[in-house]
XYZ file of C-alpha atoms in Angstrom:
247
model
C 36.218 12.937 0.379
C 34.028 15.974 0.601
C 35.767 19.051 1.773
C 34.461 21.838 4.008
C 34.979 25.126 2.263
C 34.352 28.709 3.529
C 34.087 31.228 0.633
C 34.395 34.877 1.526
C 32.856 37.026 -1.379
C 30.288 34.524 -2.497
C 28.046 37.192 -3.947
C 30.121 38.203 -6.850
C 30.231 36.612 -10.290
C 33.662 35.058 -9.459
C 32.533 33.899 -6.023
C 29.386 32.250 -7.528
C 31.585 30.432 -9.993
C 33.907 29.162 -7.355
C 31.053 28.007 -5.250
C 29.644 26.115 -8.256
C 33.027 24.549 -8.920
C 33.470 23.291 -5.414
C 29.908 21.997 -5.249
C 30.509 20.198 -8.609
C 33.542 18.576 -7.026
C 31.282 17.238 -4.217
C 32.396 19.686 -1.616
C 30.242 21.695 0.849
C 30.365 25.430 0.813
C 29.463 28.202 3.290
C 29.421 31.464 1.532
C 29.829 34.981 3.109
C 28.387 37.918 1.101
C 27.092 41.313 1.553
C 23.523 40.142 1.398
C 23.922 36.471 2.672
C 22.499 35.300 -0.648
C 21.862 31.521 -0.358
C 22.817 30.632 -3.798
C 21.983 27.272 -5.270
C 25.615 25.963 -4.704
C 25.853 26.989 -1.000
C 25.176 24.827 1.881
C 24.603 27.972 3.867
C 24.849 31.772 3.023
C 25.840 34.283 5.704
C 25.460 37.960 5.665
C 28.511 39.123 7.663
C 31.186 41.892 7.494
C 34.248 39.767 7.070
C 36.540 42.820 7.147
C 36.145 42.812 10.875
C 37.684 40.349 13.441
C 34.207 39.758 14.929
C 32.564 39.044 11.548
C 35.465 36.781 10.418
C 35.490 34.868 13.605
C 31.765 34.251 13.325
C 32.107 33.027 9.748
C 34.676 30.496 10.703
C 32.879 29.242 13.773
C 29.530 29.052 11.840
C 31.313 26.991 9.107
C 32.802 24.622 11.617
C 29.572 24.179 13.354
C 27.534 23.583 10.062
C 30.200 21.502 8.204
C 31.968 19.837 11.044
C 35.341 21.377 10.273
C 37.201 23.640 7.740
C 39.408 22.378 4.986
C 39.663 25.219 2.543
C 39.238 29.002 2.840
C 38.728 30.965 -0.194
C 39.219 34.791 -0.031
C 37.369 36.446 -2.968
C 35.963 39.594 -1.584
C 37.048 42.944 -2.937
C 35.675 46.403 -3.875
C 36.949 48.252 -6.991
C 35.966 51.925 -6.781
C 37.987 54.102 -9.152
C 38.997 57.466 -7.759
C 42.093 59.595 -8.392
C 44.358 59.734 -5.410
C 44.342 63.608 -5.167
C 40.503 63.466 -4.844
C 40.019 60.356 -2.728
C 38.847 60.976 0.824
C 40.216 59.150 3.821
C 36.912 57.249 4.051
C 37.140 56.093 0.450
C 40.767 54.982 0.845
C 40.061 53.044 4.100
C 37.010 51.474 2.659
C 38.998 50.339 -0.389
C 41.754 48.911 1.779
C 39.411 47.286 4.259
C 37.085 45.704 1.829
C 39.915 44.053 -0.135
C 42.765 43.560 2.310
C 41.078 43.329 5.669
C 38.540 40.725 4.102
C 41.685 38.602 3.416
C 43.473 39.083 6.668
C 40.804 38.566 9.351
C 39.223 35.471 7.829
C 42.623 33.938 7.310
C 43.604 34.851 10.991
C 40.418 33.002 12.177
C 40.859 30.163 9.805
C 44.497 29.425 10.853
C 43.274 28.520 14.300
C 41.216 25.524 12.963
C 42.726 24.464 9.549
C 44.142 21.035 9.884
C 47.391 19.711 8.341
C 46.721 19.616 4.648
C 44.330 22.670 4.873
C 44.550 25.316 2.191
C 43.795 29.014 1.733
C 43.383 30.500 -1.684
C 43.066 34.250 -2.182
C 41.755 35.970 -5.312
C 44.162 38.704 -6.123
C 44.373 40.687 -9.319
C 46.893 41.693 -12.126
C 46.409 45.252 -10.666
C 48.778 44.153 -7.790
C 51.539 44.474 -10.299
C 50.110 46.174 -13.431
C 48.794 49.681 -12.861
C 45.410 50.592 -14.230
C 43.972 54.187 -14.179
C 42.446 55.638 -10.927
C 42.720 52.420 -8.699
C 45.036 53.478 -5.846
C 43.256 51.744 -2.987
C 42.380 48.652 -4.993
C 45.892 48.216 -6.441
C 47.632 48.767 -3.138
C 45.185 46.404 -1.351
C 45.772 43.615 -3.954
C 49.492 44.074 -3.675
C 49.045 43.599 0.105
C 47.023 40.442 -0.419
C 49.855 38.938 -2.376
C 52.364 39.912 0.247
C 50.113 38.399 2.947
C 49.872 35.155 0.875
C 53.637 34.785 0.770
C 54.010 35.568 4.448
C 51.363 33.087 5.615
C 52.709 30.394 3.300
C 56.079 30.795 4.933
C 54.845 31.004 8.529
C 52.301 28.151 8.296
C 53.920 25.791 5.859
C 55.634 23.871 8.757
C 52.094 23.229 10.042
C 51.026 21.725 6.678
C 48.799 24.652 5.707
C 49.283 25.904 2.135
C 48.471 29.465 1.105
C 48.297 30.623 -2.414
C 46.592 33.118 -4.757
C 45.270 33.484 -8.224
C 45.697 36.681 -10.150
C 42.918 37.276 -12.721
C 43.058 39.696 -15.579
C 39.981 41.235 -16.886
C 36.966 39.025 -16.107
C 33.617 39.179 -17.823
C 30.711 37.006 -18.851
C 30.691 38.387 -22.471
C 33.344 38.582 -25.118
C 34.995 42.123 -25.446
C 36.650 42.005 -28.881
C 38.693 45.342 -28.582
C 39.977 44.382 -25.146
C 40.751 40.732 -26.107
C 43.036 41.967 -28.835
C 45.662 42.578 -26.272
C 45.544 39.031 -24.713
C 47.783 36.360 -26.252
C 44.932 33.799 -25.911
C 42.523 36.164 -27.796
C 39.847 36.640 -25.133
C 39.190 38.067 -21.792
C 38.644 35.675 -18.763
C 35.457 34.213 -17.525
C 34.496 33.505 -13.948
C 34.795 29.771 -14.543
C 38.465 30.318 -15.440
C 39.158 31.720 -12.084
C 37.245 28.968 -10.313
C 39.138 26.310 -12.164
C 42.508 27.792 -10.946
C 41.228 28.207 -7.415
C 40.269 24.468 -7.253
C 43.680 23.531 -8.580
C 45.476 25.428 -5.834
C 43.211 24.173 -3.179
C 44.167 20.566 -4.071
C 47.727 20.959 -5.094
C 49.539 19.453 -2.013
C 52.961 20.640 -2.822
C 52.326 24.142 -3.991
C 52.398 27.112 -1.551
C 53.329 30.682 -1.666
C 52.426 31.007 -5.341
C 50.437 33.724 -7.205
C 49.083 32.005 -10.360
C 48.141 34.390 -13.125
C 44.789 33.711 -14.680
C 44.967 36.321 -17.354
C 45.206 34.795 -20.823
C 48.792 35.831 -20.963
C 48.202 39.428 -20.270
C 50.897 39.933 -17.721
C 53.626 38.521 -20.147
C 52.843 40.874 -22.916
C 54.928 43.909 -23.841
C 53.225 47.214 -24.770
C 53.643 46.321 -28.459
C 51.276 43.374 -27.987
C 48.341 45.846 -27.506
C 48.883 47.451 -30.924
C 46.914 46.628 -34.040
C 48.816 44.264 -36.352
C 49.387 47.281 -38.918
C 50.850 49.416 -36.108
C 53.016 46.548 -34.997
C 54.304 46.150 -38.392
C 55.200 49.915 -38.580
C 56.898 49.786 -35.220
C 58.839 46.449 -35.646
C 59.449 46.727 -39.408
C 58.532 43.244 -40.026
C 55.557 41.247 -41.633
C 53.009 39.799 -39.190
C 53.545 35.993 -39.631
C 50.703 33.576 -40.145
C 50.510 31.138 -37.404
C 49.997 27.489 -38.169
C 46.569 26.303 -37.556
C 45.199 29.891 -37.213
């Protein structure tokens, strides 16, 4: 049966891939983006500020009006603006938190009033919630907040039959980045379609809730030694790099 999906953050490459994946599955998608871009896979595109209660309420009500209900909410909006903590202004900090954490909370708040039993919320988090990267204090803090929010909502609304989960992507790009990919056990960085596939799984998995699913090619399981070149690993570990079968 076709599902009614509200996608917050539909303008980004990850958002566009998520919209395409739901559409390919036969679902109808209302997307909320900065410019309200009506992409080819959206039933409707809305230009709204989902970081506010008013904007989020409008997004949900418009979705219910257009699609006849709401089955799945996807929270994929975020802003990554590198800035060292000692130099970040209050405005930059609050903007980073608002555009990542508020755009998760307020749409979820509005959706929980209308999601039926069996409804699903899937948030797009980041490995930066648990693995620090240079100069991203607001982004990392906000993504950690998103994961805490996911667990809390999963606990509180599970008895109503609403599931809440998240995916946690590593580096995502549309092109191969060989030097970066060396540190990934699967040997490549992620693509937007990888994230979309995981989002669709969590949206449909009816006995999974409160989970943060890594979509990072194994990045989050690797020790620092995994990022060294093979010759440096041999020097550090004092052993020969083995040849893998089928490599």
